[in-house]
CSV table of C-alpha atoms in Angstrom, one decimal:
chain,number,residue,atom,x,y,z
A,1,UNK,CA,69.4,76.5,127.6
A,2,UNK,CA,72.9,77.0,126.2
A,3,UNK,CA,75.5,79.5,127.6
A,4,UNK,CA,75.0,81.5,124.4
A,5,UNK,CA,71.3,81.8,125.0
A,6,UNK,CA,71.6,82.7,128.6
A,7,UNK,CA,74.4,85.3,127.9
A,8,UNK,CA,72.8,87.2,125.1
A,9,UNK,CA,69.3,88.7,125.5
A,10,UNK,CA,67.2,89.0,122.4
A,11,UNK,CA,68.5,91.6,120.1
A,12,UNK,CA,71.7,92.2,122.1
A,13,UNK,CA,73.9,90.8,119.4
A,14,UNK,CA,72.9,93.7,117.1
A,15,UNK,CA,73.6,96.5,119.5
A,16,UNK,CA,76.7,98.2,120.9
A,17,UNK,CA,77.0,95.7,123.7
A,18,UNK,CA,77.5,92.8,121.3
A,19,UNK,CA,81.3,92.5,121.8
A,20,UNK,CA,80.9,92.5,125.5
A,21,UNK,CA,78.2,89.8,125.4
A,22,UNK,CA,80.4,87.6,123.1
A,23,UNK,CA,83.4,88.0,125.5
A,24,UNK,CA,81.1,87.1,128.4
A,25,UNK,CA,79.8,84.0,126.6
A,26,UNK,CA,83.4,82.9,125.7
A,27,UNK,CA,84.5,83.4,129.3
A,28,UNK,CA,81.6,81.2,130.6
A,29,UNK,CA,82.3,78.5,128.0
A,30,UNK,CA,86.1,78.6,128.9
A,31,UNK,CA,85.2,78.3,132.7
A,32,UNK,CA,82.9,75.4,132.0
A,33,UNK,CA,85.7,73.7,130.0
A,34,UNK,CA,88.0,74.1,133.0
A,35,UNK,CA,85.4,72.6,135.3
A,36,UNK,CA,85.0,69.6,132.9
A,37,UNK,CA,88.7,69.1,132.9
A,38,UNK,CA,88.7,69.1,136.7
A,39,UNK,CA,86.0,66.6,136.7
A,40,UNK,CA,88.0,64.4,134.3
A,41,UNK,CA,91.0,64.6,136.6
A,42,UNK,CA,88.8,63.7,139.6
A,43,UNK,CA,87.2,60.6,137.9
A,44,UNK,CA,90.6,59.6,136.7
A,45,UNK,CA,92.0,59.6,140.2
A,46,UNK,CA,89.0,57.6,141.4
A,47,UNK,CA,89.6,55.1,138.7
A,48,UNK,CA,93.2,54.6,139.9
A,49,UNK,CA,92.0,54.4,143.5
A,50,UNK,CA,88.8,52.3,143.3
A,51,UNK,CA,88.8,48.6,142.2
A,52,UNK,CA,87.9,45.1,143.1
A,53,UNK,CA,90.8,45.0,145.5
A,54,UNK,CA,90.6,47.7,148.2
A,55,UNK,CA,93.7,50.0,148.5
A,56,UNK,CA,93.6,52.9,151.0
A,57,UNK,CA,93.8,56.3,149.4
A,58,UNK,CA,97.0,57.2,151.3
A,59,UNK,CA,98.7,54.1,149.9
A,60,UNK,CA,97.3,54.7,146.4
A,61,UNK,CA,98.6,58.4,146.4
A,62,UNK,CA,102.0,57.3,147.8
A,63,UNK,CA,102.8,54.5,145.3
A,64,UNK,CA,101.3,56.5,142.4
A,65,UNK,CA,104.3,58.8,142.5
A,66,UNK,CA,106.9,56.5,144.0
A,67,UNK,CA,106.4,52.9,142.9
A,68,UNK,CA,107.9,50.6,145.4
A,69,UNK,CA,107.3,47.1,143.8
A,70,UNK,CA,104.6,46.2,146.4
A,71,UNK,CA,101.4,44.4,145.4
A,72,UNK,CA,99.4,47.7,145.6
A,73,UNK,CA,102.1,49.4,143.4
A,74,UNK,CA,101.9,46.6,140.8
A,75,UNK,CA,98.1,46.7,140.7
A,76,UNK,CA,98.0,50.5,140.3
A,77,UNK,CA,100.8,50.9,137.7
A,78,UNK,CA,100.3,47.6,135.7
A,79,UNK,CA,96.5,47.5,135.7
A,80,UNK,CA,94.6,50.6,136.9
A,81,UNK,CA,96.7,53.4,135.3
A,82,UNK,CA,96.7,51.7,131.8
A,83,UNK,CA,93.0,51.0,132.1
A,84,UNK,CA,92.3,54.6,133.1
A,85,UNK,CA,94.4,55.9,130.1
A,86,UNK,CA,92.7,53.6,127.7
A,87,UNK,CA,89.2,54.8,129.0
A,88,UNK,CA,90.4,58.4,128.4
A,89,UNK,CA,91.4,57.6,124.8
A,90,UNK,CA,88.2,55.5,124.1
A,91,UNK,CA,86.0,58.2,125.6
A,92,UNK,CA,87.6,60.9,123.5
A,93,UNK,CA,87.2,58.7,120.4
A,94,UNK,CA,83.6,57.9,120.9
A,95,UNK,CA,82.6,61.5,122.0
A,96,UNK,CA,84.4,63.3,119.1
A,97,UNK,CA,83.3,60.7,116.5
A,98,UNK,CA,79.7,61.0,117.6
A,99,UNK,CA,79.8,64.8,117.5
A,100,UNK,CA,81.3,64.7,114.1
A,101,UNK,CA,78.7,62.2,112.8
A,102,UNK,CA,75.8,64.4,114.0
A,103,UNK,CA,77.3,67.4,112.4
A,104,UNK,CA,78.3,65.9,109.1
A,105,UNK,CA,74.9,64.2,108.6
A,106,UNK,CA,72.8,66.9,110.4
A,107,UNK,CA,71.1,64.1,112.1
A,108,UNK,CA,70.7,64.4,116.0
A,109,UNK,CA,70.2,60.6,116.2
A,110,UNK,CA,73.5,59.8,114.4
A,111,UNK,CA,76.0,57.8,116.3
A,112,UNK,CA,79.6,56.6,115.4
A,113,UNK,CA,78.2,53.3,114.2
A,114,UNK,CA,76.1,54.9,111.5
A,115,UNK,CA,78.8,54.5,108.8
A,116,UNK,CA,79.3,50.8,109.7
A,117,UNK,CA,82.5,51.5,111.6
A,118,UNK,CA,81.6,49.7,114.8
A,119,UNK,CA,80.1,46.6,112.9
A,120,UNK,CA,83.2,46.6,110.6
A,121,UNK,CA,85.3,46.3,113.8
A,122,UNK,CA,83.1,43.5,115.1
A,123,UNK,CA,83.5,41.7,111.8
A,124,UNK,CA,87.3,42.0,112.0
A,125,UNK,CA,87.1,40.4,115.4
A,126,UNK,CA,84.9,37.6,114.2
A,127,UNK,CA,87.3,36.8,111.4
A,128,UNK,CA,90.2,36.9,113.8
A,129,UNK,CA,88.6,34.4,116.2
A,130,UNK,CA,86.9,32.1,113.7
A,131,UNK,CA,89.6,31.9,111.0
A,132,UNK,CA,92.9,32.8,112.6
A,133,UNK,CA,92.4,31.5,116.1
A,134,UNK,CA,93.3,34.8,117.8
A,135,UNK,CA,92.4,34.7,121.5
A,136,UNK,CA,93.7,37.9,123.1
A,137,UNK,CA,92.4,41.5,123.2
A,138,UNK,CA,95.7,42.8,121.9
A,139,UNK,CA,95.4,40.4,119.0
A,140,UNK,CA,91.9,41.5,118.2
A,141,UNK,CA,92.8,45.2,117.9
A,142,UNK,CA,94.5,45.0,114.5
A,143,UNK,CA,91.8,42.9,113.0
A,144,UNK,CA,89.1,45.2,114.5
A,145,UNK,CA,90.8,48.3,113.1
A,146,UNK,CA,91.2,46.8,109.6
A,147,UNK,CA,87.6,45.8,109.7
A,148,UNK,CA,86.5,49.3,110.7
A,149,UNK,CA,88.6,50.8,108.0
A,150,UNK,CA,87.4,48.4,105.3
A,151,UNK,CA,83.7,49.1,106.2
A,152,UNK,CA,84.3,52.8,106.2
A,153,UNK,CA,85.9,52.8,102.7
A,154,UNK,CA,83.1,50.5,101.4
A,155,UNK,CA,80.4,52.9,102.7
A,156,UNK,CA,82.0,55.9,101.2
A,157,UNK,CA,82.6,54.1,97.8
A,158,UNK,CA,78.8,53.1,97.8
A,159,UNK,CA,77.8,56.6,98.9
A,160,UNK,CA,79.9,58.3,96.2
A,161,UNK,CA,78.8,56.0,93.4
A,162,UNK,CA,77.1,57.6,90.4
A,163,UNK,CA,77.2,61.2,89.3
A,164,UNK,CA,76.5,62.9,92.6
A,165,UNK,CA,78.7,63.5,95.6
A,166,UNK,CA,78.7,61.5,98.8
A,167,UNK,CA,75.9,63.4,100.5
A,168,UNK,CA,74.9,62.7,104.1
A,169,UNK,CA,71.7,61.0,103.1
A,170,UNK,CA,73.6,58.6,100.6
A,171,UNK,CA,76.3,57.9,103.3
A,172,UNK,CA,73.6,56.9,105.8
A,173,UNK,CA,71.8,54.7,103.4
A,174,UNK,CA,75.1,53.1,102.3
A,175,UNK,CA,76.0,52.6,106.0
A,176,UNK,CA,72.7,50.8,106.7
A,177,UNK,CA,73.3,48.5,103.8
A,178,UNK,CA,76.8,47.6,104.7
A,179,UNK,CA,75.7,47.1,108.3
A,180,UNK,CA,73.0,44.7,107.3
A,181,UNK,CA,75.4,42.7,105.2
A,182,UNK,CA,78.1,42.5,107.9
A,183,UNK,CA,75.6,41.6,110.6
A,184,UNK,CA,74.4,38.7,108.4
A,185,UNK,CA,78.0,37.5,107.9
A,186,UNK,CA,78.8,37.7,111.5
A,187,UNK,CA,75.6,35.8,112.5
A,188,UNK,CA,76.3,33.1,110.0
A,189,UNK,CA,79.9,32.6,111.1
A,190,UNK,CA,79.1,32.6,114.8
A,191,UNK,CA,76.2,30.3,114.6
A,192,UNK,CA,78.3,27.7,112.7
A,193,UNK,CA,81.2,28.1,115.1
A,194,UNK,CA,80.2,27.8,118.8
A,195,UNK,CA,83.8,28.3,120.0
A,196,UNK,CA,84.1,31.6,118.1
A,197,UNK,CA,80.7,32.7,119.5
A,198,UNK,CA,81.8,31.9,123.1
A,199,UNK,CA,84.8,34.1,122.7
A,200,UNK,CA,83.1,36.9,120.7
A,201,UNK,CA,80.4,37.4,123.3
A,202,UNK,CA,82.9,38.6,125.8
A,203,UNK,CA,84.4,41.1,123.5
A,204,UNK,CA,81.1,42.4,122.1
A,205,UNK,CA,79.8,43.5,125.5
A,206,UNK,CA,82.3,46.3,125.7
A,207,UNK,CA,84.9,46.3,128.5
A,208,UNK,CA,88.2,47.9,129.7
A,209,UNK,CA,89.2,45.0,131.8
A,210,UNK,CA,92.3,43.1,130.9
A,211,UNK,CA,93.8,45.9,128.8
A,212,UNK,CA,97.4,46.9,129.4
A,213,UNK,CA,99.7,49.7,128.3
A,214,UNK,CA,100.4,47.9,125.0
A,215,UNK,CA,96.8,48.4,124.1
A,216,UNK,CA,97.0,52.1,125.1
A,217,UNK,CA,100.1,52.6,122.8
A,218,UNK,CA,98.4,50.8,119.9
A,219,UNK,CA,95.2,53.1,120.2
A,220,UNK,CA,97.1,56.3,120.9
A,221,UNK,CA,98.3,57.4,117.4
A,222,UNK,CA,94.9,56.7,115.7
A,223,UNK,CA,93.0,58.7,118.3
A,224,UNK,CA,95.6,61.5,118.2
A,225,UNK,CA,95.4,61.9,114.4
A,226,UNK,CA,91.6,61.6,114.5
A,227,UNK,CA,91.4,64.3,117.2
A,228,UNK,CA,93.5,66.7,115.2
A,229,UNK,CA,91.4,66.1,112.1
A,230,UNK,CA,88.2,66.6,114.0
A,231,UNK,CA,89.2,69.8,115.8
A,232,UNK,CA,90.6,71.2,112.5
A,233,UNK,CA,87.3,70.7,110.8
A,234,UNK,CA,85.3,72.7,113.4
A,235,UNK,CA,85.1,76.1,111.3
A,236,UNK,CA,84.1,74.2,108.2
A,237,UNK,CA,81.4,72.3,110.0
A,238,UNK,CA,80.1,75.6,111.4
A,239,UNK,CA,79.7,76.9,107.8
A,240,UNK,CA,78.1,73.6,106.6
A,241,UNK,CA,75.5,73.8,109.4
A,242,UNK,CA,73.8,76.5,107.3
A,243,UNK,CA,73.6,74.3,104.2
A,244,UNK,CA,75.9,73.1,101.5
A,245,UNK,CA,75.3,76.1,99.3
A,246,UNK,CA,76.0,78.6,102.1
A,247,UNK,CA,79.1,76.6,103.0
A,248,UNK,CA,80.5,76.9,99.5
A,249,UNK,CA,79.7,80.6,99.4
A,250,UNK,CA,81.7,80.9,102.5
A,251,UNK,CA,84.7,79.2,100.9
A,252,UNK,CA,84.3,75.7,102.3
A,253,UNK,CA,85.3,72.7,100.2
A,254,UNK,CA,82.2,70.5,101.0
A,255,UNK,CA,83.6,67.3,99.4
A,256,UNK,CA,86.9,67.5,101.2
A,257,UNK,CA,85.3,68.4,104.5
A,258,UNK,CA,83.1,65.3,104.4
A,259,UNK,CA,86.0,63.0,103.3
A,260,UNK,CA,88.2,64.3,106.1
A,261,UNK,CA,85.3,64.0,108.6
A,262,UNK,CA,84.6,60.4,107.6
A,263,UNK,CA,88.3,59.7,107.9
A,264,UNK,CA,88.3,61.2,111.4
A,265,UNK,CA,85.2,59.2,112.5
A,266,UNK,CA,86.9,56.0,111.1
A,267,UNK,CA,90.1,56.7,113.1
A,268,UNK,CA,88.4,57.7,116.3
A,269,UNK,CA,85.6,55.2,116.4
A,270,UNK,CA,87.6,52.4,114.9
A,271,UNK,CA,90.4,52.7,117.4
A,272,UNK,CA,87.9,53.1,120.4
A,273,UNK,CA,85.9,50.0,119.2
A,274,UNK,CA,89.0,47.9,118.5
A,275,UNK,CA,90.4,48.7,121.9
A,276,UNK,CA,87.4,48.2,124.2
A,277,UNK,CA,84.7,46.6,122.1
A,278,UNK,CA,81.4,48.2,121.1
A,279,UNK,CA,80.3,50.7,123.8
A,280,UNK,CA,76.9,52.3,123.2
A,281,UNK,CA,75.3,55.6,124.0
A,282,UNK,CA,78.5,57.5,124.7
A,283,UNK,CA,78.9,58.9,121.2
A,284,UNK,CA,75.1,59.4,120.9
A,285,UNK,CA,74.4,61.2,124.2
A,286,UNK,CA,77.5,63.3,124.9
A,287,UNK,CA,77.2,65.6,121.9
A,288,UNK,CA,73.6,66.4,123.0
A,289,UNK,CA,74.9,67.3,126.4
A,290,UNK,CA,77.7,69.5,125.0
A,291,UNK,CA,75.3,71.2,122.6
A,292,UNK,CA,72.9,71.8,125.6
A,293,UNK,CA,75.8,73.5,127.4
A,294,UNK,CA,77.5,75.6,124.8
A,295,UNK,CA,75.1,75.8,121.9
A,296,UNK,CA,75.8,74.8,118.2
A,297,UNK,CA,79.3,76.3,117.7
A,298,UNK,CA,81.3,73.3,116.6
A,299,UNK,CA,84.6,74.7,118.0
A,300,UNK,CA,83.2,74.6,121.6
A,301,UNK,CA,80.9,71.6,121.1
A,302,UNK,CA,83.8,69.4,119.8
A,303,UNK,CA,86.0,70.5,122.7
A,304,UNK,CA,83.3,69.7,125.3
A,305,UNK,CA,82.5,66.4,123.7
A,306,UNK,CA,86.2,65.4,123.8
A,307,UNK,CA,86.3,65.9,127.6
A,308,UNK,CA,82.7,65.0,128.7
A,309,UNK,CA,82.8,61.6,127.0
A,310,UNK,CA,85.8,60.2,129.0
A,311,UNK,CA,84.2,61.7,132.1
A,312,UNK,CA,81.2,59.6,131.4
A,313,UNK,CA,83.1,56.5,130.4
A,314,UNK,CA,85.6,56.4,133.3
A,315,UNK,CA,82.8,57.2,135.7
A,316,UNK,CA,80.8,54.3,134.4
A,317,UNK,CA,83.7,52.1,134.6
A,318,UNK,CA,84.3,53.0,138.3
A,319,UNK,CA,80.6,52.5,139.0
A,320,UNK,CA,80.7,49.1,137.4
A,321,UNK,CA,83.6,48.1,139.7
A,322,UNK,CA,81.7,49.4,142.8
A,323,UNK,CA,78.4,47.8,141.9
A,324,UNK,CA,79.8,44.5,140.9
A,325,UNK,CA,82.2,44.0,143.7
A,326,UNK,CA,83.9,41.6,144.3
A,327,UNK,CA,83.7,41.2,140.6
A,328,UNK,CA,82.8,44.0,138.1
A,329,UNK,CA,80.1,44.9,135.6
A,330,UNK,CA,81.5,45.7,132.1
A,331,UNK,CA,81.5,49.3,131.2
A,332,UNK,CA,79.4,48.7,128.1
A,333,UNK,CA,76.5,47.5,130.3
A,334,UNK,CA,76.8,50.5,132.6
A,335,UNK,CA,76.8,53.0,129.9
A,336,UNK,CA,73.7,51.5,128.4
A,337,UNK,CA,71.9,51.8,131.7
A,338,UNK,CA,73.1,55.4,132.2
A,339,UNK,CA,72.8,56.5,128.6
A,340,UNK,CA,69.3,55.3,127.8
A,341,UNK,CA,67.3,57.3,130.4
A,342,UNK,CA,69.6,60.3,129.9
A,343,UNK,CA,69.1,60.3,126.1
A,344,UNK,CA,65.2,59.9,126.6
A,345,UNK,CA,65.3,62.9,128.9
A,346,UNK,CA,67.3,65.0,126.4
A,347,UNK,CA,65.0,64.0,123.5
A,348,UNK,CA,62.0,65.2,125.5
A,349,UNK,CA,63.5,68.8,125.2
A,350,UNK,CA,62.4,69.4,121.6
A,351,UNK,CA,64.9,72.1,120.8
A,352,UNK,CA,67.8,69.8,121.6
A,353,UNK,CA,67.1,67.4,118.7
A,354,UNK,CA,67.2,70.3,116.1
A,355,UNK,CA,70.5,70.7,114.4
């Protein structure tokens, strides 16, 4: 049950108490957002503290603010802080892009990969490894982003072909077609090139290990622009939730909203996938959790998705380090184990799958 449902009894929105009920609901949502932000700060601190090499909390806290050049200081500032910041960006990208996809397509099972973005990024990495000999995560990121952008453009061109606009149904069908073609291409290249397959399998599992501050700086501008676009579209998405005709009657430019939404998804999901590899379930599950907490209002739902997704991703990364010690379990594997049962539980609540 959402905050809105709990705060407003049936018929209350039509009576004199309606403004008070709305203020109460907004206050509860705002409080929940602060709690989510506190949880994000907590898991971020855990990510800096917990790792394959044990460092006492007091030492972690000390060198966090005053680097002293010690081994613990180098580990925290050169490895764990960049990794945590990258997880923050990747989580925001996946959470927001998933929420946007579900809103734009009005499909509760939509995820960021539905428009071919994730597989486009994978194709870019396959090309980088097999044809250009790229062997580093930082080298993959530009090819992955170009692949994601090319796939997104191709899907939109196919979805907008003919005399009709690029409706959600046409975009989904175009995305499925492009995904099938790219998957066949990737399989053919990797089967014919065992060396490329051996390198690619480590990237495709989804991991935050081995990323440094350079990767954070590469992903940051794309995620920032996508975030601003996504949050700016919230009022238009609220109007479109009632249908295209009602949206137009309320003054929404339907075509422009969908184009900007697709661009935001490409930037957010493309940057996240390029930086960390394909990570499943985060963009699919988190919008459902946000919708369960705050209801269908896109302004709140996008804000909650933006914070809840990195909480889940950073928490999964920390859990993978703890469970896999003295090594670690890649975060893509952990999110799959956490996300699958959580999504099944959410889907069993029938009203949560209705948009």
